[in-house]
């Protein structure tokens, strides 16, 4: 009778689990296939699975104490795999091994006991953090489901430890009570998984393994009928999988510059909003995505800094989702924004977001004697819109030219050059982006360009990655990377300098050490509290430098205040957009004695030996 009851309970638990998990699986598999998805190469995917899932590196690195507690819970579950199998086998009168006898059994039993203690302590600490400390990014509402799950996990550990150390005979009241309590916790835990955020226990390994390999990758549209994420019919399997995988930890929310400055955008709610849409309407629904569950205003507040995607421990890629929603609004004509419309017109007519005539670029080139690229030089110096038209950007270009000439590097500039289309791409205007990319590609190919050197991380990213959609294959480097190889290493000025990591150079490209090597030539290098992959955005990305920032505090002001608080005399930048945003913010916030903004090229030029030495 006891065995029959046990088997019936197991069948009910498994059935309840499958009834809900089947719906999630159906939603994912019935979503639109990802047309550009490639499983190979497998090595990076396996490496990510081992590092981020098995070793829990992201979980620990970004939140060390709670991350380590979470990791111990995960590792404990892995260690308990055989214990659980053995426990369930006992329910039908079979014992795989005895945790009290035999070399393997005793060793495994003690190992599981050590992990049980670690899991018990960890789950208690996590419960205190969630229900007592309650960091705001975990959500304002008290999560009862999290409390139930924590209690069940604690109960599993406690019953195992009691059974292991007390060693009650299986037929005694204590022995049967411990066994059935452990069994009950297991059988209640299983069907709760797909009904809660803990479904990530099943989905996260798949999401991490299958996610797009390039950071913040914007997938190409799949034909003339693809306008982006307009309705449920446009949601792909990867997007749906990641929406259901979100563990609601709030790491993306904690580091989002828009959310941190009082904007509506919350990356966590973008993922959860899509999940709610799919739950309510299912895959292939015709209802618009932007509306009840997803806010258009929030979607267009994103700076595309990538902090959300870099922080996510379960493989959710927010930027393809956000840009996909922007595409759906822009490509179908649903987005109405005066600043955005003016930006697109300037890009279409003048070929740059500043609306300047091409003759202004030509005048700057000729006045400063910049050589035209004729195919014989090593580098094509890509001026970019800010380098060609903005006064501050021009200063950085001329400083770089000074270093190039001092180091004997051959270079030239294109006779005709338009915006790379970065803002158009990030704002979702694919037709305009394609027109700009194809024009520039024709100019580069006609000139025989192979290597491109640029001061703008946005240009480097767009040319090096986004243009691949149209067959681009150039060796593109950022000037900080080139300058780092030229620095003698012995020079150091006297000015205290703090370096601001640009999002598109740091998180997007992984260049952290090279720009610091250059910045250190100005003097003692200070560090902002948020730096490297946790750096705070300047507010310019995603085309927002050309749009109005009307809600909350300016992102640039928040970042400038943080940089100024370091006591630096100079703020070193490696992006013309960062320079414009932060310099304007410093001017508004500071007064006499405020730090001076300098591009890395200007630092390198100042470090050159005097002429004739």
XYZ file of C-alpha atoms in Angstrom:
613
model
C 0.000 0.000 0.000
C 2.802 2.442 0.890
C 4.530 1.733 -2.427
C 1.281 2.288 -4.308
C 0.730 5.611 -2.561
C 4.322 6.618 -3.354
C 3.943 5.760 -7.049
C 0.620 7.588 -7.258
C 2.170 10.691 -5.704
C 5.087 10.519 -8.137
C 2.715 10.262 -11.113
C 0.642 13.226 -9.893
C 3.749 15.338 -9.303
C 5.212 14.502 -12.717
C 1.874 15.106 -14.431
C 1.426 18.501 -12.797
C 4.972 19.445 -13.818
C 4.439 18.326 -17.404
C 1.038 20.010 -17.793
C 2.596 23.439 -17.249
C 6.026 22.814 -18.733
C 4.408 21.450 -21.895
C 2.712 24.819 -22.417
C 6.043 26.641 -22.134
C 7.723 24.173 -24.473
C 4.863 24.488 -26.952
C 5.092 28.285 -26.895
C 8.824 28.195 -27.597
C 8.693 25.540 -30.331
C 5.652 27.050 -32.043
C 7.297 30.465 -32.238
C 8.926 31.600 -35.461
C 12.246 29.843 -36.250
C 15.355 32.023 -36.068
C 16.335 32.121 -39.763
C 19.980 33.050 -39.185
C 20.597 30.689 -36.277
C 23.771 28.619 -36.472
C 24.724 26.079 -33.839
C 28.371 25.957 -34.858
C 30.995 26.598 -33.694
C 30.175 24.445 -30.678
C 33.296 25.143 -28.598
C 32.236 28.666 -27.430
C 28.775 27.363 -26.586
C 30.129 24.474 -24.542
C 32.589 26.836 -22.849
C 29.785 29.229 -21.882
C 27.707 26.332 -20.565
C 30.560 25.099 -18.379
C 31.577 28.555 -17.155
C 28.230 30.292 -16.654
C 26.002 27.349 -15.703
C 28.252 24.749 -14.102
C 30.830 27.111 -12.561
C 28.303 29.953 -11.981
C 30.958 32.536 -12.919
C 28.549 35.337 -13.853
C 26.386 34.773 -10.816
C 29.370 35.068 -8.493
C 31.351 37.783 -10.298
C 28.670 40.447 -10.369
C 27.187 39.842 -6.881
C 29.870 37.948 -4.934
C 28.103 37.139 -1.637
C 24.557 36.365 -2.837
C 26.094 34.926 -6.005
C 28.199 32.471 -4.010
C 25.145 31.530 -1.939
C 23.189 30.861 -5.125
C 26.110 28.867 -6.514
C 26.211 26.636 -3.421
C 22.492 25.947 -3.799
C 23.048 24.978 -7.442
C 26.119 22.872 -6.694
C 24.234 21.262 -3.836
C 21.456 20.204 -6.173
C 24.054 18.740 -8.533
C 25.666 16.877 -5.634
C 22.251 15.595 -4.546
C 21.414 14.111 -7.951
C 22.452 10.575 -6.949
C 21.003 10.997 -3.448
C 17.627 11.910 -4.963
C 17.743 9.005 -7.422
C 18.611 6.618 -4.595
C 15.867 8.054 -2.404
C 13.200 7.600 -5.072
C 14.448 4.091 -5.849
C 13.937 3.228 -2.187
C 10.265 3.999 -2.680
C 9.912 0.884 -4.844
C 12.135 -1.273 -2.682
C 15.414 -0.736 -4.527
C 18.559 0.795 -3.082
C 21.283 1.964 -5.469
C 23.848 2.430 -2.700
C 24.020 2.813 1.080
C 25.283 6.217 2.267
C 26.522 4.614 5.502
C 28.370 1.564 4.143
C 30.987 0.910 1.514
C 33.744 3.202 0.346
C 31.709 4.979 -2.362
C 28.509 5.158 -0.335
C 30.116 6.710 2.747
C 32.231 9.132 0.705
C 29.224 10.250 -1.296
C 27.074 10.470 1.817
C 29.566 12.742 3.577
C 30.011 14.862 0.439
C 26.239 15.325 0.207
C 26.132 16.168 3.920
C 28.733 18.908 3.501
C 26.762 20.355 0.586
C 23.522 20.049 2.553
C 24.975 22.275 5.269
C 26.244 24.765 2.663
C 22.868 24.805 0.907
C 20.979 25.212 4.167
C 23.106 28.180 5.240
C 22.941 29.686 1.739
C 19.193 29.350 1.333
C 18.678 30.911 4.779
C 20.918 33.837 3.801
C 19.122 34.284 0.489
C 15.756 34.216 2.254
C 16.893 36.906 4.693
C 18.128 38.992 1.776
C 14.867 38.654 -0.136
C 12.379 39.044 2.722
C 14.252 41.227 5.224
C 16.881 43.253 3.340
C 14.741 43.329 0.179
C 16.918 45.118 -2.433
C 14.634 47.180 -4.639
C 15.681 45.449 -7.869
C 14.202 42.156 -6.584
C 10.767 43.766 -6.748
C 8.532 45.606 -4.325
C 6.085 42.744 -3.758
C 6.956 39.964 -1.347
C 7.329 36.779 -3.390
C 5.418 34.044 -1.549
C 6.451 31.483 -4.151
C 10.105 32.206 -3.400
C 9.413 31.679 0.288
C 7.739 28.305 -0.386
C 10.605 27.187 -2.623
C 13.187 28.276 -0.022
C 11.297 26.371 2.690
C 11.153 23.221 0.573
C 14.873 23.372 -0.193
C 15.689 23.906 3.474
C 13.420 20.984 4.386
C 15.181 18.712 1.897
C 18.568 19.531 3.389
C 17.375 19.225 6.987
C 15.719 15.832 6.483
C 18.781 14.444 4.718
C 21.108 15.620 7.483
C 18.798 14.248 10.189
C 18.625 10.882 8.481
C 22.379 10.801 7.808
C 23.523 11.641 11.332
C 20.719 10.097 13.421
C 20.705 6.869 11.368
C 17.154 5.804 12.294
C 16.064 2.338 11.177
C 13.899 2.590 8.033
C 10.968 0.793 9.666
C 10.809 3.061 12.737
C 8.434 5.997 13.054
C 11.301 8.480 12.869
C 12.786 6.744 9.846
C 9.483 6.683 7.939
C 8.665 10.276 8.968
C 11.990 11.580 7.682
C 11.674 9.571 4.465
C 8.145 10.748 3.705
C 8.902 14.363 4.643
C 11.853 14.332 2.249
C 9.705 12.666 -0.406
C 6.878 15.150 0.064
C 9.237 18.103 -0.303
C 10.602 16.634 -3.537
C 7.171 15.905 -5.003
C 5.787 19.348 -4.120
C 8.920 21.101 -5.414
C 8.775 19.506 -8.882
C 5.373 20.832 -10.095
C 6.109 24.273 -8.637
C 9.131 24.716 -10.930
C 7.295 25.514 -14.204
C 4.762 27.720 -12.413
C 7.449 30.019 -11.001
C 10.621 31.798 -12.024
C 12.435 28.624 -10.937
C 11.690 27.208 -14.364
C 15.116 28.674 -15.131
C 16.511 25.510 -13.516
C 15.405 23.725 -16.689
C 15.601 26.505 -19.272
C 18.759 28.424 -18.330
C 21.233 25.795 -19.600
C 19.437 25.794 -22.958
C 19.248 29.604 -23.083
C 22.958 30.014 -22.310
C 23.961 27.325 -24.807
C 21.721 28.557 -27.651
C 21.994 32.344 -27.294
C 23.507 34.433 -30.076
C 27.288 34.287 -29.914
C 28.033 37.954 -30.564
C 27.340 40.409 -27.780
C 24.254 42.570 -28.410
C 23.911 41.085 -31.882
C 21.140 42.545 -34.013
C 19.853 39.721 -36.233
C 19.170 40.514 -39.900
C 15.598 40.753 -41.067
C 14.369 37.610 -42.785
C 13.023 39.054 -46.029
C 10.762 41.785 -47.320
C 7.868 40.780 -45.062
C 9.959 40.985 -41.885
C 9.631 44.385 -40.199
C 10.918 43.429 -36.767
C 8.921 42.535 -33.670
C 5.451 43.849 -34.468
C 3.172 41.120 -33.127
C 3.393 37.655 -31.633
C 3.860 36.234 -35.111
C 7.312 37.837 -35.204
C 8.593 36.406 -31.903
C 11.298 33.831 -32.585
C 12.152 30.718 -30.615
C 15.262 32.236 -29.072
C 13.362 35.332 -27.950
C 10.555 33.236 -26.469
C 12.999 30.899 -24.715
C 14.831 33.817 -23.137
C 11.584 35.472 -22.011
C 10.578 32.356 -20.073
C 14.132 31.908 -18.721
C 14.292 35.294 -16.960
C 14.877 34.631 -13.253
C 13.731 38.137 -12.175
C 16.977 38.748 -10.269
C 16.978 42.429 -11.259
C 20.662 42.596 -12.209
C 19.713 44.206 -15.526
C 17.488 46.695 -13.717
C 20.214 47.482 -11.167
C 22.698 48.526 -13.882
C 20.366 50.092 -16.475
C 21.269 53.800 -16.913
C 17.749 54.710 -17.986
C 16.141 53.038 -14.991
C 18.743 54.509 -12.624
C 17.911 58.044 -13.760
C 14.157 57.862 -13.329
C 13.068 56.665 -16.766
C 10.284 54.186 -17.374
C 12.558 51.570 -18.917
C 13.283 48.478 -16.850
C 14.995 45.703 -18.846
C 13.583 43.079 -16.501
C 10.062 44.219 -17.288
C 10.803 44.036 -21.019
C 11.520 40.307 -20.672
C 8.639 39.771 -18.257
C 6.278 41.814 -20.441
C 7.010 39.566 -23.410
C 6.513 36.522 -21.198
C 3.130 37.866 -20.097
C 2.168 38.515 -23.726
C 3.061 34.958 -24.721
C 1.165 33.520 -21.754
C -1.956 35.537 -22.553
C -1.949 35.350 -26.350
C 0.327 32.447 -27.229
C 2.773 32.128 -30.143
C 1.667 33.463 -33.508
C -0.844 35.938 -32.069
C -1.708 38.987 -34.151
C -2.077 41.448 -31.273
C 0.635 44.157 -31.276
C 3.500 43.605 -28.872
C 3.746 47.260 -27.882
C 0.759 48.176 -25.771
C -0.531 46.474 -22.637
C 2.530 44.395 -21.771
C 5.355 46.356 -23.402
C 5.754 50.140 -23.390
C 6.850 51.993 -26.514
C 8.162 54.865 -24.415
C 10.326 52.504 -22.377
C 11.678 50.746 -25.461
C 12.883 54.036 -26.954
C 14.600 55.113 -23.712
C 17.277 52.420 -24.098
C 20.834 53.656 -24.697
C 21.862 50.174 -25.960
C 24.740 50.295 -23.462
C 24.549 46.522 -23.028
C 24.810 46.556 -19.225
C 21.654 44.437 -18.962
C 22.919 41.759 -21.321
C 26.390 41.735 -19.763
C 24.902 41.206 -16.294
C 22.283 38.555 -17.064
C 23.291 35.189 -15.570
C 20.768 33.084 -17.523
C 21.460 34.089 -21.127
C 18.726 36.676 -21.719
C 19.796 39.019 -24.542
C 17.797 42.193 -24.032
C 19.191 44.298 -26.870
C 18.038 42.168 -29.825
C 14.598 42.192 -28.190
C 14.536 45.950 -27.594
C 15.906 46.803 -31.044
C 13.479 44.299 -32.556
C 10.595 46.155 -30.908
C 11.997 49.468 -32.184
C 12.213 47.989 -35.667
C 8.592 46.940 -35.495
C 7.505 50.454 -34.516
C 9.762 52.345 -36.971
C 9.561 50.086 -40.028
C 5.758 50.006 -39.866
C 5.483 53.767 -39.329
C 3.920 53.460 -35.866
C 6.642 55.403 -34.024
C 5.979 59.116 -34.014
C 8.760 61.263 -32.623
C 9.751 64.691 -33.916
C 13.411 64.333 -32.976
C 13.590 60.890 -34.528
C 11.920 62.034 -37.748
C 14.322 64.966 -38.054
C 17.297 62.671 -37.427
C 16.231 60.297 -40.200
C 15.740 63.204 -42.614
C 19.225 64.548 -41.884
C 20.735 61.119 -42.425
C 18.867 60.682 -45.705
C 19.638 64.126 -47.130
C 23.021 65.130 -45.704
C 24.379 61.683 -44.849
C 25.168 62.632 -41.243
C 23.055 63.100 -38.098
C 24.251 66.688 -37.586
C 22.724 67.855 -40.861
C 25.983 69.417 -42.095
C 26.857 69.686 -45.770
C 29.590 67.427 -47.182
C 31.587 70.517 -48.138
C 32.191 71.184 -44.426
C 34.018 67.869 -44.205
C 36.025 68.617 -47.342
C 36.978 72.042 -45.993
C 38.236 70.526 -42.721
C 40.296 67.903 -44.581
C 41.892 70.377 -46.971
C 42.548 73.025 -44.325
C 44.518 70.555 -42.203
C 46.269 68.806 -45.080
C 44.849 65.342 -44.456
C 45.855 62.977 -47.276
C 43.269 61.223 -49.411
C 43.307 57.452 -49.260
C 44.611 56.125 -52.594
C 45.103 52.448 -51.796
C 48.818 52.686 -51.049
C 48.494 53.619 -47.367
C 48.131 51.091 -44.552
C 45.149 52.677 -42.822
C 41.972 54.353 -43.961
C 41.309 56.912 -41.227
C 37.557 56.852 -40.729
C 36.578 60.314 -39.545
C 32.994 59.533 -38.623
C 30.323 62.166 -38.259
C 31.679 63.644 -35.030
C 35.274 63.629 -36.269
C 34.330 65.317 -39.525
C 31.822 67.913 -38.312
C 31.951 68.407 -34.523
C 34.615 70.876 -33.285
C 35.548 68.696 -30.314
C 35.679 65.606 -32.475
C 37.935 67.407 -34.933
C 40.389 68.234 -32.156
C 40.720 64.533 -31.376
C 41.182 63.684 -35.068
C 44.007 66.201 -35.465
C 45.698 64.894 -32.310
C 45.550 61.365 -33.710
C 46.932 62.564 -37.044
C 49.842 64.147 -35.161
C 50.652 60.789 -33.535
C 50.221 58.887 -36.803
C 52.695 61.164 -38.530
C 55.147 61.069 -35.619
C 55.122 57.279 -35.692
C 55.500 57.128 -39.461
C 52.170 55.399 -40.067
C 50.703 55.772 -43.540
C 47.059 56.757 -43.691
C 44.465 58.580 -45.729
C 40.809 59.559 -45.583
C 38.020 58.739 -48.000
C 36.917 61.373 -50.455
C 33.287 60.583 -49.714
C 32.056 59.222 -46.415
C 28.611 59.116 -44.819
C 27.434 58.077 -41.385
C 27.908 54.377 -40.722
C 24.217 54.197 -39.827
C 24.762 53.379 -36.164
C 21.863 55.537 -34.935
C 19.554 54.325 -37.696
C 20.417 50.711 -36.869
C 19.872 51.056 -33.122
C 16.652 53.026 -33.565
C 15.249 50.390 -35.911
C 15.296 52.118 -39.317
C 16.666 49.214 -41.369
C 16.105 50.689 -44.816
C 18.050 53.840 -43.968
C 20.797 51.800 -42.330
C 21.128 49.648 -45.440
C 21.342 52.688 -47.722
C 24.111 54.260 -45.644
C 26.036 51.009 -45.289
C 25.910 50.202 -48.999
C 27.050 53.691 -49.999
C 30.035 53.537 -47.652
C 30.891 50.012 -48.717
C 31.001 51.088 -52.344
C 33.421 53.878 -51.453
C 35.666 51.635 -49.363
C 35.798 48.894 -51.965
C 36.486 51.308 -54.778
C 39.392 52.766 -52.811
C 40.822 49.332 -52.009
C 40.597 49.729 -48.238
C 41.687 46.784 -46.080
C 42.407 48.336 -42.653
C 40.256 50.972 -40.989
C 41.264 53.107 -38.012
C 38.547 55.065 -36.189
C 38.186 57.224 -33.080
C 34.538 56.234 -32.634
C 33.651 52.916 -30.950
C 30.194 53.109 -32.527
C 31.734 53.266 -35.995
C 34.092 50.396 -35.135
C 31.188 48.230 -34.001
C 28.940 49.092 -36.920
C 31.601 48.604 -39.598
C 33.109 45.542 -37.978
C 29.906 43.716 -37.090
C 26.678 45.194 -38.477
C 28.013 45.715 -41.986
C 28.817 42.007 -42.247
C 25.168 41.651 -43.197
C 26.117 43.308 -46.503
C 29.382 41.482 -47.032
C 31.832 43.790 -45.219
C 35.123 42.204 -44.225
C 37.547 44.843 -42.972
C 40.180 44.877 -40.269
C 38.717 47.617 -38.059
C 40.499 48.880 -34.949
C 39.838 51.630 -32.473
C 42.430 54.353 -32.019
C 42.951 53.413 -28.356
C 44.112 49.970 -29.445
C 46.522 51.426 -31.991
C 47.778 54.106 -29.584
C 48.420 51.559 -26.835
C 50.971 49.870 -29.100
C 52.724 53.194 -29.718
C 53.067 54.431 -26.148
C 56.666 54.337 -24.891
C 55.544 53.468 -21.365
C 58.009 55.709 -19.534
C 56.175 59.035 -19.751
C 53.715 60.069 -17.059
C 52.298 63.522 -16.581
C 51.316 65.102 -13.296
C 47.551 65.455 -13.765
C 45.260 63.039 -11.954
C 43.138 61.388 -14.620
C 40.074 59.154 -14.503
C 39.136 57.084 -17.542
C 35.519 56.652 -18.592
C 34.849 53.283 -20.262
C 32.664 53.774 -23.348
C 29.999 51.078 -23.620
C 30.764 50.332 -27.271
C 34.500 49.964 -26.581
C 34.275 48.135 -23.259
C 31.299 45.805 -23.100
C 30.888 45.555 -26.876
C 34.569 45.096 -27.781
C 36.220 44.035 -24.536
C 38.889 46.772 -24.723
C 39.647 47.828 -21.153
C 43.401 47.695 -20.652
C 44.571 49.392 -23.878
C 42.826 52.730 -23.273
C 44.024 52.777 -19.675
C 47.586 52.309 -20.870
C 47.184 55.458 -22.959
C 45.330 57.433 -20.279
C 48.082 56.717 -17.743
C 50.447 58.848 -19.845
C 48.608 61.909 -18.499
C 49.395 61.109 -14.888
C 48.184 58.989 -11.944
C 45.185 56.931 -13.099
C 42.111 56.988 -10.865
C 39.129 54.681 -11.179
C 35.431 55.461 -10.960
C 33.306 53.176 -8.742
C 31.544 51.842 -11.833
C 34.184 50.865 -14.365
C 35.158 48.288 -16.943
C 32.230 45.961 -17.700
C 30.162 47.678 -14.979
C 30.800 51.142 -16.411
C 27.875 53.562 -16.433
C 26.721 54.869 -19.818
C 27.128 58.503 -20.904
C 23.584 58.453 -22.312
C 24.429 58.868 -25.995
C 24.005 55.344 -27.379
C 21.073 53.914 -29.257
C 20.600 57.194 -31.126
C 19.585 58.977 -27.919
C 22.288 61.617 -28.329
C 20.085 62.997 -31.133
C 16.739 62.565 -29.350
C 15.235 64.461 -26.464
C 15.842 63.127 -22.934
C 12.758 64.443 -21.220
C 12.185 62.125 -18.252
C 14.181 61.957 -15.033
C 17.782 62.993 -14.497
C 20.092 63.156 -17.502
C 22.210 60.030 -17.773
C 25.228 62.165 -18.663
C 24.816 64.204 -15.471
C 24.727 61.067 -13.326
C 27.920 59.789 -14.939
C 29.707 63.155 -14.854
C 28.929 63.547 -11.157
C 30.455 60.139 -10.476
C 33.611 60.911 -12.460
C 34.050 64.322 -10.851
C 33.749 62.769 -7.389
C 37.018 60.897 -7.956
C 38.925 64.184 -7.632
C 40.452 63.831 -11.091
C 41.800 66.876 -12.886
C 41.197 65.298 -16.274
C 38.555 62.911 -17.580
C 39.957 60.739 -20.359
C 37.505 59.615 -22.999
C 37.782 57.325 -26.002
C 34.529 58.132 -27.792
C 33.414 61.436 -29.363
C 29.859 60.919 -28.127
C 31.079 60.343 -24.566
C 33.155 63.489 -24.789
C 30.241 65.615 -25.936
C 27.807 64.252 -23.349
C 30.132 64.309 -20.342
C 31.792 67.620 -21.243
C 28.413 69.321 -21.467
C 27.373 67.712 -18.176
C 30.579 68.801 -16.411
C 30.007 72.322 -17.698
C 26.498 72.325 -16.296
C 27.385 70.751 -12.952
C 30.861 72.073 -12.250
C 32.417 75.447 -11.898
C 35.953 76.694 -11.521
C 38.266 73.752 -11.045
C 36.021 71.268 -12.850
C 37.990 68.521 -14.628
C 38.904 68.924 -18.279
C 37.776 66.407 -20.880
C 40.563 64.981 -23.049
C 40.501 62.343 -25.745
C 43.095 59.588 -25.580
C 44.537 60.883 -28.838
C 45.219 64.247 -27.193
C 46.942 62.499 -24.271
C 49.092 60.508 -26.697
C 49.946 63.636 -28.699
C 50.984 65.462 -25.532
C 53.265 62.553 -24.641
C 55.190 62.806 -27.933
C 58.801 63.974 -27.588
C 59.447 67.532 -28.771
C 60.179 67.939 -32.472
C 63.815 67.288 -33.234
C 64.430 64.994 -30.232
